[in-house]
Amino acid sequence: MTPRTAALVEVTVDGRPVLVRPGTSVAAALLEQGRWDFRVDPVSGRDRGPYCGMGVCLECEVTVDGRAHVRSCLERVRAGMRIDTAAGEDA
């Protein structure tokens, strides 16, 4: 294990294991994986992702450990965390 990977923790994103730095926001962890589709707009059906990055716009809401409507820009990654996006079935 290299020093760079030694500090990483494993989380599950839409059923897939992912290694990320602990303390990173969930939004940043998803963006590091190339994900911009966090949820689906209930009216238009279009994919939505982070916009404001400070918890105001609600565009980055995901489900974390079974808790729905979590603002991913405000939530910090923890080892073993399960992150589910509404767009996950198609990602």
CSV table of C-alpha atoms in Angstrom, one decimal:
chain,number,residue,atom,x,y,z
A,1,MET,CA,0.0,0.0,0.0
A,2,THR,CA,1.4,3.4,-1.0
A,3,PRO,CA,1.1,6.4,1.3
A,4,ARG,CA,-1.4,7.9,-1.2
A,5,THR,CA,-3.7,4.9,-1.1
A,6,ALA,CA,-3.2,4.2,2.7
A,7,ALA,CA,-5.4,7.1,3.7
A,8,LEU,CA,-8.3,6.1,1.4
A,9,VAL,CA,-11.5,4.6,2.7
A,10,GLU,CA,-14.0,2.4,0.8
A,11,VAL,CA,-17.6,3.6,0.2
A,12,THR,CA,-20.2,2.1,-2.0
A,13,VAL,CA,-21.7,4.3,-4.8
A,14,ASP,CA,-24.7,2.8,-6.6
A,15,GLY,CA,-23.6,-0.7,-5.5
A,16,ARG,CA,-20.0,-0.3,-6.7
A,17,PRO,CA,-17.0,0.0,-4.3
A,18,VAL,CA,-15.1,3.2,-4.6
A,19,LEU,CA,-11.9,4.4,-2.7
A,20,VAL,CA,-12.0,8.0,-1.6
A,21,ARG,CA,-10.2,10.3,0.9
A,22,PRO,CA,-12.0,10.4,4.2
A,23,GLY,CA,-13.6,13.7,5.0
A,24,THR,CA,-14.1,14.6,1.4
A,25,SER,CA,-17.7,15.8,0.7
A,26,VAL,CA,-19.9,13.2,-0.9
A,27,ALA,CA,-20.4,15.5,-3.9
A,28,ALA,CA,-16.6,15.8,-4.4
A,29,ALA,CA,-16.2,12.0,-4.1
A,30,LEU,CA,-18.9,11.5,-6.8
A,31,LEU,CA,-17.3,14.2,-9.0
A,32,GLU,CA,-13.9,12.5,-8.6
A,33,GLN,CA,-15.6,9.4,-10.1
A,34,GLY,CA,-16.7,11.4,-13.1
A,35,ARG,CA,-20.3,11.5,-11.9
A,36,TRP,CA,-22.4,14.6,-12.5
A,37,ASP,CA,-25.8,12.9,-12.5
A,38,PHE,CA,-26.8,12.8,-8.8
A,39,ARG,CA,-30.6,12.9,-9.1
A,40,VAL,CA,-33.4,13.1,-11.7
A,41,ASP,CA,-35.7,16.1,-11.9
A,42,PRO,CA,-39.2,14.9,-11.1
A,43,VAL,CA,-40.8,17.3,-13.6
A,44,SER,CA,-38.5,17.2,-16.6
A,45,GLY,CA,-36.9,13.7,-16.0
A,46,ARG,CA,-33.5,15.2,-16.7
A,47,ASP,CA,-30.4,14.4,-14.7
A,48,ARG,CA,-29.3,16.9,-12.1
A,49,GLY,CA,-26.1,17.5,-10.3
A,50,PRO,CA,-24.3,19.9,-8.0
A,51,TYR,CA,-24.9,23.6,-8.7
A,52,CYS,CA,-24.2,25.8,-5.7
A,53,GLY,CA,-21.8,23.6,-3.6
A,54,MET,CA,-23.0,25.1,-0.3
A,55,GLY,CA,-26.3,23.4,0.4
A,56,VAL,CA,-28.7,26.0,-0.9
A,57,CYS,CA,-29.9,24.7,-4.3
A,58,LEU,CA,-30.8,21.0,-3.4
A,59,GLU,CA,-29.6,19.8,-6.8
A,60,CYS,CA,-27.0,17.5,-5.3
A,61,GLU,CA,-29.4,15.4,-3.1
A,62,VAL,CA,-28.6,11.7,-2.8
A,63,THR,CA,-29.4,8.9,-0.4
A,64,VAL,CA,-26.8,8.1,2.2
A,65,ASP,CA,-27.0,4.9,4.3
A,66,GLY,CA,-30.8,4.8,3.6
A,67,ARG,CA,-31.4,8.5,4.4
A,68,ALA,CA,-33.0,10.2,1.4
A,69,HIS,CA,-32.6,13.8,0.4
A,70,VAL,CA,-29.1,14.3,1.8
A,71,ARG,CA,-27.3,17.3,0.4
A,72,SER,CA,-24.1,15.7,-0.8
A,73,CYS,CA,-22.1,18.9,-0.8
A,74,LEU,CA,-22.6,19.1,3.0
A,75,GLU,CA,-22.1,15.4,3.9
A,76,ARG,CA,-18.6,14.1,4.5
A,77,VAL,CA,-17.5,10.6,3.4
A,78,ARG,CA,-17.0,8.0,6.1
A,79,ALA,CA,-15.6,4.4,5.7
A,80,GLY,CA,-18.4,2.0,4.8
A,81,MET,CA,-20.8,4.7,3.7
A,82,ARG,CA,-23.5,3.6,1.1
A,83,ILE,CA,-24.3,6.4,-1.4
A,84,ASP,CA,-27.1,5.9,-3.8
A,85,THR,CA,-28.0,8.4,-6.6
A,86,ALA,CA,-31.3,8.6,-8.3
A,87,ALA,CA,-29.5,8.3,-11.6
A,88,GLY,CA,-27.6,5.2,-10.4
A,89,GLU,CA,-29.6,2.7,-12.4
A,90,ASP,CA,-28.4,4.3,-15.6
A,91,ALA,CA,-24.9,5.3,-14.5
